[in-house]
XYZ file of C-alpha atoms in Angstrom:
748
model
C -39.357 -27.153 12.940
C -38.299 -28.409 9.371
C -37.207 -26.186 6.894
C -40.057 -24.590 4.629
C -39.789 -26.346 1.340
C -42.271 -26.677 -1.334
C -42.516 -30.501 -0.591
C -43.325 -29.719 3.239
C -46.497 -28.123 2.027
C -49.812 -29.859 1.337
C -51.065 -29.273 -2.099
C -53.760 -26.821 -0.574
C -51.014 -25.180 1.113
C -48.947 -24.486 -2.075
C -51.718 -22.721 -3.544
C -52.696 -20.522 -0.388
C -48.859 -19.538 -0.224
C -49.273 -18.309 -3.723
C -52.565 -16.277 -2.817
C -51.078 -14.898 0.389
C -47.951 -13.448 -1.446
C -49.980 -12.021 -4.487
C -52.674 -10.839 -2.110
C -50.567 -7.701 -1.254
C -50.112 -6.747 -5.145
C -53.819 -8.062 -6.844
C -56.416 -5.588 -7.113
C -58.794 -5.522 -4.034
C -62.348 -6.710 -4.089
C -64.897 -4.124 -2.984
C -66.306 -4.749 0.477
C -68.900 -2.955 2.601
C -66.605 -1.386 5.159
C -64.992 1.887 4.128
C -61.330 2.520 4.367
C -60.379 4.630 7.434
C -59.200 8.015 6.909
C -56.612 9.277 9.392
C -57.986 11.268 12.095
C -54.658 12.963 13.248
C -51.157 12.960 11.423
C -49.500 9.634 12.142
C -52.387 7.944 13.562
C -55.800 6.275 12.133
C -58.674 4.597 13.600
C -60.311 1.414 11.657
C -63.760 0.226 11.242
C -63.721 -1.828 14.233
C -61.908 0.728 16.593
C -58.405 -0.482 15.630
C -55.661 2.364 15.974
C -52.393 2.318 13.731
C -49.897 4.557 14.747
C -46.689 5.492 12.515
C -43.609 7.534 13.831
C -43.304 9.732 10.952
C -45.667 10.684 8.403
C -44.109 13.809 6.380
C -41.196 14.572 4.431
C -39.681 10.854 4.528
C -36.504 10.090 2.786
C -37.281 9.076 -0.899
C -34.647 6.617 -1.019
C -35.934 4.760 1.788
C -37.111 4.943 5.524
C -37.782 2.743 8.488
C -40.746 3.625 10.518
C -41.906 2.462 13.777
C -45.600 1.336 13.344
C -47.960 0.215 16.214
C -51.216 -1.364 16.070
C -53.760 -1.962 18.765
C -57.360 -3.179 19.079
C -56.990 -5.676 16.507
C -59.018 -9.055 16.377
C -56.284 -11.546 17.088
C -58.164 -14.366 15.295
C -58.060 -12.628 12.277
C -54.652 -12.047 10.192
C -53.781 -8.980 8.626
C -51.005 -7.607 6.227
C -48.955 -4.598 7.366
C -47.572 -3.010 4.153
C -47.018 0.075 2.190
C -49.425 0.852 -0.597
C -51.464 3.260 -2.883
C -54.398 4.858 -1.361
C -57.649 3.586 -3.096
C -59.481 6.402 -5.037
C -62.770 4.857 -3.798
C -63.835 4.085 -0.174
C -64.701 0.328 0.329
C -61.537 -0.340 -2.255
C -58.364 -2.544 -1.210
C -55.283 -0.418 -0.853
C -53.128 -1.512 -3.776
C -50.748 -1.845 -5.329
C -47.891 -1.997 -2.627
C -44.366 -1.293 -2.693
C -42.019 -4.060 -1.395
C -44.425 -6.703 -2.078
C -44.698 -9.773 -0.020
C -41.503 -9.852 2.357
C -41.953 -13.780 2.910
C -38.771 -14.072 4.952
C -39.634 -11.197 7.317
C -36.408 -9.327 7.120
C -36.352 -6.668 4.582
C -39.119 -5.103 6.548
C -40.912 -4.153 3.293
C -44.250 -5.867 4.714
C -45.341 -8.108 7.404
C -47.806 -10.812 7.705
C -49.357 -10.420 11.459
C -51.521 -13.483 12.315
C -52.108 -15.833 15.628
C -53.762 -18.565 13.633
C -51.565 -19.008 10.510
C -51.846 -22.207 8.173
C -49.317 -24.773 8.890
C -47.071 -23.792 6.181
C -46.700 -20.154 7.566
C -45.596 -20.654 11.167
C -42.364 -19.232 10.390
C -43.457 -16.469 8.267
C -45.883 -14.525 10.373
C -45.565 -12.216 13.220
C -47.955 -12.554 16.076
C -50.281 -10.088 17.682
C -49.716 -9.558 21.391
C -52.788 -10.278 23.141
C -53.745 -7.915 25.944
C -56.155 -8.319 28.839
C -59.075 -6.916 26.743
C -58.656 -9.543 24.212
C -57.270 -7.504 21.530
C -54.459 -7.769 19.293
C -51.387 -5.294 19.074
C -48.091 -5.145 17.522
C -45.030 -3.088 17.047
C -42.758 -3.505 13.815
C -40.433 -1.453 11.995
C -41.561 -1.226 8.225
C -39.095 0.018 5.679
C -40.650 2.400 2.890
C -39.414 4.269 -0.111
C -41.188 6.451 -2.634
C -40.704 4.438 -5.861
C -40.634 1.014 -7.057
C -41.393 -0.471 -10.701
C -44.379 1.534 -12.098
C -45.474 2.771 -8.566
C -44.146 6.339 -7.562
C -45.456 7.600 -4.328
C -44.235 11.301 -5.106
C -47.302 11.281 -7.524
C -49.641 8.803 -5.981
C -51.056 9.042 -2.611
C -49.402 6.434 -0.591
C -50.025 5.245 2.932
C -48.687 2.623 5.607
C -51.757 0.036 5.906
C -53.276 -3.041 7.547
C -55.538 -4.886 5.579
C -57.052 -8.501 5.801
C -54.775 -11.347 4.923
C -55.376 -13.854 2.024
C -57.448 -16.401 4.432
C -60.188 -13.587 4.523
C -59.139 -11.066 2.125
C -62.613 -9.661 0.553
C -63.217 -8.382 4.208
C -62.333 -4.739 4.243
C -63.067 -4.163 7.987
C -59.283 -4.697 8.746
C -58.508 -1.640 6.462
C -56.665 1.091 8.334
C -54.827 3.719 6.264
C -52.273 6.048 7.500
C -51.188 8.322 4.774
C -47.568 9.420 4.492
C -45.331 12.173 2.308
C -42.032 12.283 0.905
C -39.555 15.058 0.848
C -37.507 16.359 -2.227
C -34.511 14.226 -1.387
C -32.391 17.057 -0.031
C -32.766 16.008 3.389
C -31.450 12.782 2.687
C -28.248 11.718 4.892
C -24.857 12.931 3.737
C -23.233 10.533 0.919
C -20.505 8.193 1.308
C -17.284 9.944 1.989
C -13.745 8.711 2.313
C -13.037 7.172 5.921
C -11.889 9.771 8.334
C -13.149 12.804 6.559
C -12.951 15.847 9.004
C -15.573 18.637 9.270
C -16.019 21.393 11.572
C -19.463 23.065 12.330
C -21.167 25.163 14.976
C -23.298 22.770 17.093
C -25.028 25.408 19.359
C -24.611 29.076 20.408
C -25.503 30.385 23.690
C -24.964 33.147 26.101
C -25.189 37.081 26.215
C -22.613 39.687 26.236
C -19.762 37.341 26.886
C -16.127 38.750 27.051
C -14.233 35.941 28.149
C -14.480 32.106 27.980
C -13.062 28.854 29.725
C -14.082 25.224 29.547
C -13.712 22.513 32.134
C -12.461 19.360 30.081
C -13.689 17.037 32.965
C -17.413 17.916 32.644
C -17.388 19.897 29.380
C -19.056 23.170 31.232
C -18.415 26.321 29.817
C -17.701 29.355 32.125
C -18.218 33.040 30.713
C -17.379 36.409 31.957
C -20.349 38.680 30.904
C -20.645 42.377 31.030
C -24.436 43.118 30.227
C -24.038 47.104 30.797
C -22.430 48.142 33.794
C -23.074 44.520 35.581
C -20.487 41.671 35.381
C -21.453 38.140 35.943
C -20.002 34.723 35.972
C -22.240 31.908 34.354
C -21.894 28.420 33.707
C -23.315 26.410 30.975
C -23.594 22.697 29.822
C -21.169 22.429 27.074
C -23.296 19.742 25.387
C -26.566 21.508 25.390
C -25.799 25.327 25.745
C -28.405 25.260 28.694
C -27.452 27.485 31.814
C -26.173 25.587 34.841
C -27.190 27.173 38.385
C -27.644 31.058 38.467
C -25.022 33.738 37.254
C -22.941 34.920 40.119
C -22.062 38.712 40.187
C -18.545 40.102 40.222
C -16.983 43.200 40.697
C -16.339 45.195 37.551
C -13.692 43.454 35.301
C -11.469 44.181 32.872
C -12.878 41.043 30.822
C -10.187 38.667 31.431
C -10.333 34.963 32.796
C -8.410 31.888 33.449
C -9.766 28.576 34.592
C -7.819 25.894 37.094
C -9.964 22.911 35.987
C -8.216 20.933 38.447
C -8.750 23.128 41.220
C -12.046 24.440 40.446
C -11.006 27.916 40.491
C -11.564 30.819 38.267
C -9.553 33.799 38.074
C -11.268 36.882 37.220
C -8.825 40.148 36.061
C -9.917 43.516 37.438
C -8.170 46.991 37.862
C -5.649 46.470 40.800
C -6.568 42.874 41.471
C -7.449 39.223 40.528
C -10.183 37.692 42.257
C -10.579 34.092 42.718
C -13.775 31.942 42.373
C -15.477 28.628 42.779
C -15.955 27.442 39.227
C -18.964 25.506 40.588
C -20.890 28.572 42.365
C -19.094 31.270 41.137
C -18.677 32.840 44.656
C -15.500 34.518 45.397
C -13.118 32.536 47.796
C -10.488 33.878 49.722
C -8.450 36.843 49.544
C -7.715 38.564 45.928
C -4.324 38.696 44.580
C -3.528 42.722 44.606
C -1.121 44.796 42.390
C -1.114 48.417 41.142
C -2.190 48.611 37.543
C -5.055 46.634 35.362
C -4.919 43.114 34.386
C -4.955 42.820 30.621
C -4.315 38.813 30.237
C -4.247 36.154 32.432
C -2.909 32.392 32.100
C -2.738 29.624 34.847
C -0.454 26.607 35.257
C -2.465 24.426 37.712
C 0.361 21.676 38.020
C 2.935 24.490 38.969
C 0.439 26.470 40.991
C 1.412 29.418 39.129
C -0.701 32.427 37.652
C 0.714 34.617 34.886
C -0.825 38.273 34.888
C -0.195 40.737 32.207
C -0.227 44.323 33.576
C -1.216 46.750 30.859
C -0.657 49.780 32.927
C 2.853 48.818 33.762
C 3.721 46.954 30.742
C 5.007 43.959 32.638
C 4.074 40.295 33.339
C 4.075 38.980 36.985
C 3.845 35.344 38.089
C 2.268 34.500 41.330
C 1.925 31.494 43.736
C -1.703 30.413 43.351
C -1.365 28.629 46.718
C -0.006 31.740 48.556
C -1.400 34.232 46.139
C 1.972 36.249 46.389
C 4.178 37.161 43.660
C 7.314 35.080 42.408
C 9.986 37.186 41.816
C 9.737 40.568 40.428
C 7.462 41.714 37.315
C 9.165 41.285 34.176
C 9.020 44.814 32.335
C 8.515 44.920 28.701
C 9.004 47.846 26.220
C 5.207 47.516 25.395
C 2.246 45.935 26.905
C 1.727 42.331 26.117
C -0.920 41.629 23.439
C -0.915 37.947 23.903
C -0.129 35.386 27.157
C 0.096 31.551 26.978
C 1.806 29.009 29.347
C 3.430 25.814 28.664
C 2.041 23.470 31.260
C 4.479 20.743 30.749
C 7.462 22.642 30.795
C 6.193 25.461 33.155
C 6.893 28.592 30.915
C 4.902 31.454 30.297
C 5.215 33.211 26.869
C 4.146 36.688 26.152
C 3.975 38.628 22.719
C 4.291 42.582 22.462
C 4.384 44.867 19.089
C 5.595 48.447 19.270
C 7.343 50.842 17.231
C 10.327 53.235 17.874
C 12.029 55.648 15.954
C 15.467 54.735 14.656
C 17.534 56.885 12.390
C 14.658 58.997 11.566
C 12.238 56.051 10.603
C 9.798 54.196 12.560
C 10.523 50.631 13.382
C 8.289 47.945 14.505
C 9.315 45.055 16.820
C 7.568 41.985 17.349
C 8.947 39.944 19.998
C 8.109 36.564 21.851
C 9.359 36.457 25.557
C 9.671 33.405 27.552
C 9.261 33.413 31.417
C 10.333 30.925 33.733
C 7.540 30.075 36.094
C 9.665 28.899 38.828
C 11.654 31.983 39.138
C 9.171 34.712 37.655
C 12.171 35.813 35.664
C 12.531 36.507 31.665
C 14.211 33.360 30.235
C 14.793 34.256 26.660
C 13.588 36.832 23.933
C 12.792 36.023 20.064
C 12.065 38.582 17.170
C 9.104 37.645 15.332
C 9.230 40.406 12.562
C 9.108 44.141 11.959
C 5.348 44.442 10.653
C 2.979 47.094 12.441
C 0.335 45.574 14.744
C 2.355 42.085 14.430
C 2.590 39.808 17.207
C -0.623 39.210 19.006
C -2.131 36.052 20.113
C 0.025 33.156 21.279
C -0.694 29.165 21.600
C 1.826 26.559 22.720
C 2.412 22.820 22.251
C 4.571 21.758 25.153
C 4.966 18.352 23.920
C 6.395 19.280 20.581
C 8.147 22.527 22.238
C 6.270 24.481 19.509
C 4.814 27.882 19.569
C 2.310 29.809 17.287
C 2.468 33.404 17.145
C -0.398 35.291 15.434
C 0.693 38.145 12.977
C -2.276 40.649 12.836
C -1.604 42.843 10.108
C 0.187 40.157 7.940
C -2.433 37.718 8.249
C -0.065 34.980 9.102
C 0.865 32.857 11.837
C 4.629 32.499 12.835
C 5.691 28.816 13.749
C 8.410 28.663 16.540
C 11.091 26.063 17.745
C 10.570 27.044 21.455
C 13.557 24.633 22.422
C 15.874 26.506 19.796
C 14.236 29.489 20.145
C 13.925 30.388 16.573
C 11.220 30.897 13.634
C 10.687 27.761 11.583
C 7.938 28.679 9.366
C 4.915 31.062 8.519
C 1.384 29.648 7.844
C -1.034 32.291 5.867
C -4.321 32.189 7.526
C -5.704 35.452 6.270
C -8.392 37.599 8.214
C -6.185 39.418 10.794
C -5.480 36.395 13.357
C -5.491 37.096 16.959
C -6.604 34.840 19.542
C -5.629 31.268 18.784
C -5.937 27.754 20.434
C -4.039 24.263 19.657
C -5.212 20.813 20.055
C -2.556 18.728 20.682
C -4.488 15.612 19.921
C -5.566 16.425 16.678
C -2.726 18.548 15.494
C -5.070 21.305 14.531
C -4.811 25.141 15.291
C -7.873 27.330 15.519
C -7.441 30.876 14.595
C -9.909 33.772 15.219
C -10.084 36.146 12.453
C -10.511 39.556 13.970
C -11.766 41.319 11.012
C -13.910 38.661 9.595
C -16.848 36.270 11.209
C -14.876 33.210 10.814
C -12.748 30.802 13.021
C -10.100 29.048 10.552
C -8.994 25.574 11.213
C -5.586 25.259 10.299
C -3.472 22.148 10.090
C 0.375 23.364 10.385
C 1.552 20.060 8.353
C -0.878 20.563 5.282
C 0.438 22.356 1.964
C -2.666 24.606 2.120
C -2.845 24.765 5.992
C -6.413 26.262 6.114
C -8.619 23.643 5.903
C -11.867 24.957 7.146
C -13.331 28.155 7.988
C -16.301 28.028 10.795
C -18.781 30.802 10.372
C -19.544 32.257 13.766
C -21.569 35.420 12.767
C -19.537 38.052 14.103
C -15.817 38.993 14.793
C -14.326 36.224 17.112
C -12.512 37.608 20.048
C -11.713 35.004 22.477
C -11.424 31.141 21.954
C -11.563 28.265 24.447
C -10.528 24.426 23.622
C -12.032 21.483 25.248
C -9.165 18.885 24.688
C -11.392 15.983 25.604
C -14.155 16.682 23.493
C -12.006 18.436 20.766
C -14.317 21.296 20.478
C -13.915 25.086 20.697
C -15.783 27.768 22.034
C -15.547 30.940 20.455
C -16.885 34.182 21.799
C -18.449 36.589 18.970
C -20.943 39.162 19.266
C -21.313 38.524 22.929
C -22.358 34.916 22.035
C -20.782 31.727 22.801
C -20.524 29.439 19.597
C -19.517 25.952 20.027
C -17.496 24.401 17.169
C -17.313 20.770 16.939
C -15.014 18.916 15.172
C -16.594 16.035 13.286
C -15.012 12.745 11.844
C -16.746 10.680 9.408
C -17.035 6.859 10.349
C -13.491 4.884 9.754
C -14.734 0.751 9.617
C -12.870 -1.140 12.144
C -14.634 -4.289 11.854
C -16.245 -5.981 8.798
C -18.601 -8.897 8.870
C -17.213 -12.064 7.918
C -18.356 -14.619 5.364
C -20.706 -17.127 7.198
C -21.842 -20.739 6.600
C -24.633 -22.185 8.332
C -27.498 -24.694 8.074
C -31.003 -23.656 7.338
C -32.811 -22.752 10.448
C -29.373 -21.932 12.492
C -29.146 -18.430 14.084
C -26.680 -15.983 12.094
C -24.822 -13.284 13.866
C -22.892 -10.652 11.705
C -20.821 -8.014 13.378
C -19.520 -4.919 12.434
C -17.775 -1.747 14.172
C -16.632 1.659 13.182
C -15.692 4.660 14.971
C -16.191 8.542 14.292
C -17.193 11.783 15.768
C -20.065 12.175 16.507
C -20.423 8.435 17.087
C -21.851 6.503 14.058
C -25.264 4.770 13.737
C -25.603 1.821 11.888
C -27.853 -0.002 9.638
C -27.111 -3.315 7.655
C -27.979 -3.761 3.763
C -28.734 -7.149 2.047
C -27.972 -7.956 -1.583
C -29.587 -11.079 -3.072
C -27.892 -10.748 -6.638
C -24.474 -10.821 -5.535
C -23.986 -7.210 -4.872
C -25.636 -5.508 -7.964
C -28.278 -4.074 -5.747
C -28.816 -3.592 -1.926
C -31.620 -3.198 0.379
C -31.911 -1.665 4.037
C -32.432 -4.491 6.549
C -35.102 -3.418 8.794
C -34.890 -2.927 12.443
C -31.098 -3.482 12.009
C -29.449 -0.577 14.103
C -27.105 -2.899 15.990
C -23.576 -3.694 15.442
C -24.872 -7.061 15.489
C -27.114 -8.411 12.789
C -28.725 -11.499 14.031
C -31.526 -13.627 12.358
C -32.879 -17.248 11.505
C -31.030 -18.405 8.347
C -33.580 -19.513 5.329
C -32.792 -21.695 2.602
C -33.698 -18.674 0.406
C -30.849 -16.681 1.872
C -28.310 -18.774 0.436
C -25.526 -16.674 -1.260
C -27.119 -13.721 -0.006
C -24.506 -10.628 0.989
C -24.584 -8.499 3.821
C -22.858 -5.438 4.763
C -23.016 -2.678 7.471
C -23.343 1.073 6.710
C -22.086 3.443 9.549
C -23.331 7.241 9.336
C -22.903 10.312 10.891
C -23.382 14.022 10.376
C -20.099 14.076 8.171
C -21.159 11.124 5.698
C -21.124 7.430 5.758
C -18.716 4.332 5.272
C -19.619 0.825 4.253
C -17.961 -2.143 5.511
C -16.695 -4.913 2.807
C -19.871 -7.586 2.301
C -19.969 -10.914 3.933
C -21.332 -13.749 1.971
C -23.962 -16.052 3.604
C -23.682 -19.787 2.672
C -27.184 -21.689 3.980
C -26.682 -25.682 3.685
C -29.855 -27.843 3.520
C -30.843 -29.202 7.136
C -30.460 -33.098 7.177
C -33.951 -34.220 7.464
C -33.333 -38.064 6.570
C -34.547 -37.964 3.102
C -32.839 -39.612 0.142
C -31.360 -38.562 -3.194
C -33.106 -37.470 -6.422
C -34.736 -40.333 -7.690
C -36.057 -41.824 -4.592
C -39.088 -40.681 -2.704
C -39.832 -40.626 0.919
C -41.119 -43.978 0.791
C -38.934 -45.294 -2.047
C -42.177 -45.603 -4.575
C -41.776 -44.914 -8.305
C -44.010 -45.510 -11.130
C -47.540 -46.652 -9.458
C -47.404 -43.946 -6.712
C -44.963 -42.111 -4.304
C -45.097 -41.086 -0.708
C -45.072 -37.581 0.680
C -45.624 -35.661 -2.572
C -42.700 -37.452 -4.098
C -44.446 -38.727 -7.259
C -47.305 -38.132 -9.175
C -50.754 -37.643 -8.054
C -52.399 -41.360 -8.023
C -49.052 -42.679 -9.836
C -48.197 -42.729 -13.566
C -50.252 -44.516 -16.241
C -47.552 -47.023 -16.799
C -43.933 -47.314 -16.797
C -41.832 -45.330 -14.160
C -41.878 -41.731 -13.881
C -38.294 -41.420 -13.648
C -38.007 -40.628 -10.074
C -40.089 -38.578 -7.949
C -40.213 -34.950 -7.426
C -37.793 -34.178 -4.906
C -38.280 -37.409 -2.931
C -35.654 -36.877 -0.533
C -34.022 -33.842 -2.367
C -33.743 -30.663 -0.314
C -34.007 -28.451 -3.238
C -36.860 -30.005 -5.055
C -35.080 -32.314 -6.882
C -33.322 -31.959 -10.382
C -35.197 -32.499 -13.462
C -38.485 -33.452 -11.555
C -38.856 -36.959 -13.104
C -37.921 -36.594 -16.604
C -40.624 -37.275 -19.378
C -41.295 -40.629 -20.655
C -41.825 -41.819 -24.194
C -44.984 -41.667 -25.737
C -45.942 -45.115 -24.456
C -48.808 -43.769 -22.143
C -46.565 -42.756 -19.216
C -47.527 -39.481 -17.467
C -45.451 -36.962 -18.571
C -42.788 -36.030 -16.114
C -44.391 -36.756 -12.656
C -46.123 -33.297 -12.123
C -47.028 -32.342 -8.718
C -50.469 -30.786 -7.791
C -50.079 -27.276 -8.298
C -48.080 -26.648 -11.353
C -44.926 -28.627 -9.916
C -41.645 -27.796 -11.196
C -38.926 -29.289 -12.940
C -36.069 -28.085 -10.647
C -37.700 -26.968 -7.698
C -40.339 -24.575 -8.196
C -42.305 -22.755 -5.366
C -45.589 -23.759 -4.405
C -47.402 -21.506 -6.839
C -45.151 -21.034 -9.775
C -44.459 -23.775 -12.859
C -40.880 -23.181 -13.851
C -39.158 -24.935 -16.855
C -40.859 -26.081 -20.000
C -40.125 -29.470 -18.845
C -42.788 -29.534 -16.002
C -46.384 -30.022 -16.491
C -49.619 -28.698 -14.888
C -50.893 -31.657 -13.140
C -49.402 -34.014 -16.211
C -51.263 -35.095 -19.427
C -51.113 -38.823 -20.102
C -49.032 -40.049 -23.073
C -47.108 -37.813 -25.388
C -44.355 -35.467 -24.835
C -44.570 -33.256 -21.724
C -46.687 -29.941 -21.840
C -46.234 -26.699 -19.915
C -49.047 -24.611 -18.016
C -47.959 -21.312 -17.771
C -44.272 -21.425 -18.488
C -41.994 -19.831 -15.895
C -43.677 -17.520 -13.548
C -40.894 -16.109 -11.369
C -39.008 -19.258 -11.029
C -38.977 -18.925 -7.385
C -37.373 -20.961 -4.822
C -39.068 -21.735 -1.484
C -42.189 -19.466 -1.101
C -40.559 -16.347 -2.549
C -37.350 -16.260 -4.139
C -35.051 -14.562 -6.658
C -35.102 -13.884 -10.311
C -38.624 -11.573 -10.175
C -40.405 -14.059 -7.942
C -42.049 -13.260 -4.704
C -40.173 -10.998 -2.508
C -37.678 -12.518 -0.009
C -34.989 -10.783 1.937
C -33.770 -8.163 -0.225
C -34.899 -9.958 -3.345
C -36.997 -8.131 -5.926
C -40.815 -8.397 -6.177
C -43.515 -8.771 -8.667
C -44.469 -5.361 -9.516
C -47.540 -5.488 -11.088
C -50.791 -6.823 -9.780
C -51.176 -8.871 -12.947
C -48.320 -10.835 -12.730
C -49.389 -11.940 -9.048
C -52.847 -12.748 -10.487
C -51.236 -15.038 -13.099
C -49.767 -16.919 -10.018
C -53.226 -17.329 -8.738
C -54.936 -18.417 -11.831
C -51.973 -20.913 -12.733
C -52.527 -22.438 -9.489
C -56.351 -22.628 -9.632
C -56.043 -23.834 -13.468
C -53.524 -26.687 -11.826
C -56.007 -27.884 -9.136
C -58.950 -28.187 -11.960
C -56.530 -29.998 -14.059
C -55.498 -32.459 -11.281
C -59.355 -33.020 -10.274
C -60.143 -33.939 -13.832
C -57.167 -36.245 -14.136
C -58.025 -37.901 -10.832
C -61.532 -38.647 -11.843
C -60.343 -40.245 -14.924
C -57.869 -42.409 -12.976
C -60.727 -43.477 -10.552
């Protein structure tokens, strides 16, 4: 189909195009049918049984929201406008004015013209009804709405998503269906733009009851808890993503409240007095014979690859290593001066680490010893010891990074974490974290340490490399006593107050691909692509600027990494960018410029008509209507020019020729639209003799059927904000028709 230029329209078509655009803004005429009121929130029924449904009608984001609007039961032979308008005060009045004006390109989504029998000039502008077996029309479109524009303020006015008759039968009110909506305060709007890669932690969900220990399977994200409600003890499995319980809770014999998970082997180890039982992690059922010993299990740690289980015995103040395949001890227990307060395993180097703290009287004074002990998993023997300090209630929890051979030891009373070079067996630094730290886990991939503050209600997020190491503190509503890391999802499950609180690491989007500048021909398909990464996965919307980046509008129905549409001449010079958003914030790509070149339709150049006539008549609307009254008209209006021509056929001297060769409906000098006269050089139907005249001066100066500079809305452009301006367009067109008819009669 040929690009839609003013010269492709009939003279009547130019006038109708103006009326169509203005119809969304101009005050409606009173008809007999009342405006339908919404029967239920989000839906309304029209006078002839139409149904209009809106996906969301309450507390919309004032800056802009995209709504899914569905219509059914419409007469397919009657076109309608779908728009966002003020609700009329009286029944029978047309909903007006409307925010967004007439979206003549169909990309901004501010309004839609829905028709199955549009005028010829509007074939590319309308959205068709889908016609069902009952012969009724239906549609589903994404409509972009916002609270304010110009003098229209829908936080003060009652506004609604509406359908109403298009300009071909605009006095009829039987197409009026109104679904009112309300806007929120704006506090619910998405998080503002933030630097790329901004990290934030939040509690995503809370679940479980009476939990004492927690473990997570990184393969499927399932969370296992050991719970002790009253005198009963249970193993319970939850879906880590939803917090919903998976299967039934499995009863276990009375436990000491400690547990370890072999994720690869799908085995759970549960500590008791005198034993460790082994359970199927999928069912909770006990499998095989327990590991038995004298004493009480205080801490457990498992090294699946090495088939080793470490058991800290609180009664005997020792650490024993067991072969998980044979369930027999490896070597003799490693006896410590005091019971272990923390236990962890380096699964890369197959070493166990136990901490203890204890006091002794030396030379009449109490001296505290805080020691990190290294245990060889292969032999079950003590490999090294390291003094951490001499504070009371010192070394408690321990976490290990086997890749860098770094250990972290929590010093409870000091409110610090000691950093240990495990290869050199020496303390290399101290991290102030506050809040009496105890349980800890380390995420090797992100380099973050999570520390349970025992006397507080938060889990500290610590970056050991940062100048101020505590980068976040996540409130969990109680004293956190146990932590489990999911290294795949980079989430931490914290036990506090008997509940499991899932702490998620969220990262704002980082743009990895921006759209590129693109040049196309009118009517070509445009495909702009962008990409970004973040946690959670970001969603995308596209924005368009018609004014070189000074203002931006959301492109409707653009929630895809690739934005595709058919190029219109009016979009030449538009800029497009993608905005990626998640819970942390938003990041925008750089903008891509769209260049749209005219299609080669075989026309000539300015000064020659599609038929070559000058002076006494032109072809294809190229010259004046009925020709000039003497002399040449300086070339025809756009005779072969794709942008409507240059000076439109300059005016002649006062020798009686027509003034500039005006076209039928307020033609332009420089390519005006079908309804708007532009520069002072153009005439309204032309007057004979003398200098050129103007009819209405500049009205929008639009290009095609709705361009920029305050003209009718096209993709992302500003719109005529007042009904009065739209009325001027129609009045100017009507005046042009009357003048033309008078001149034609004279010429005849």
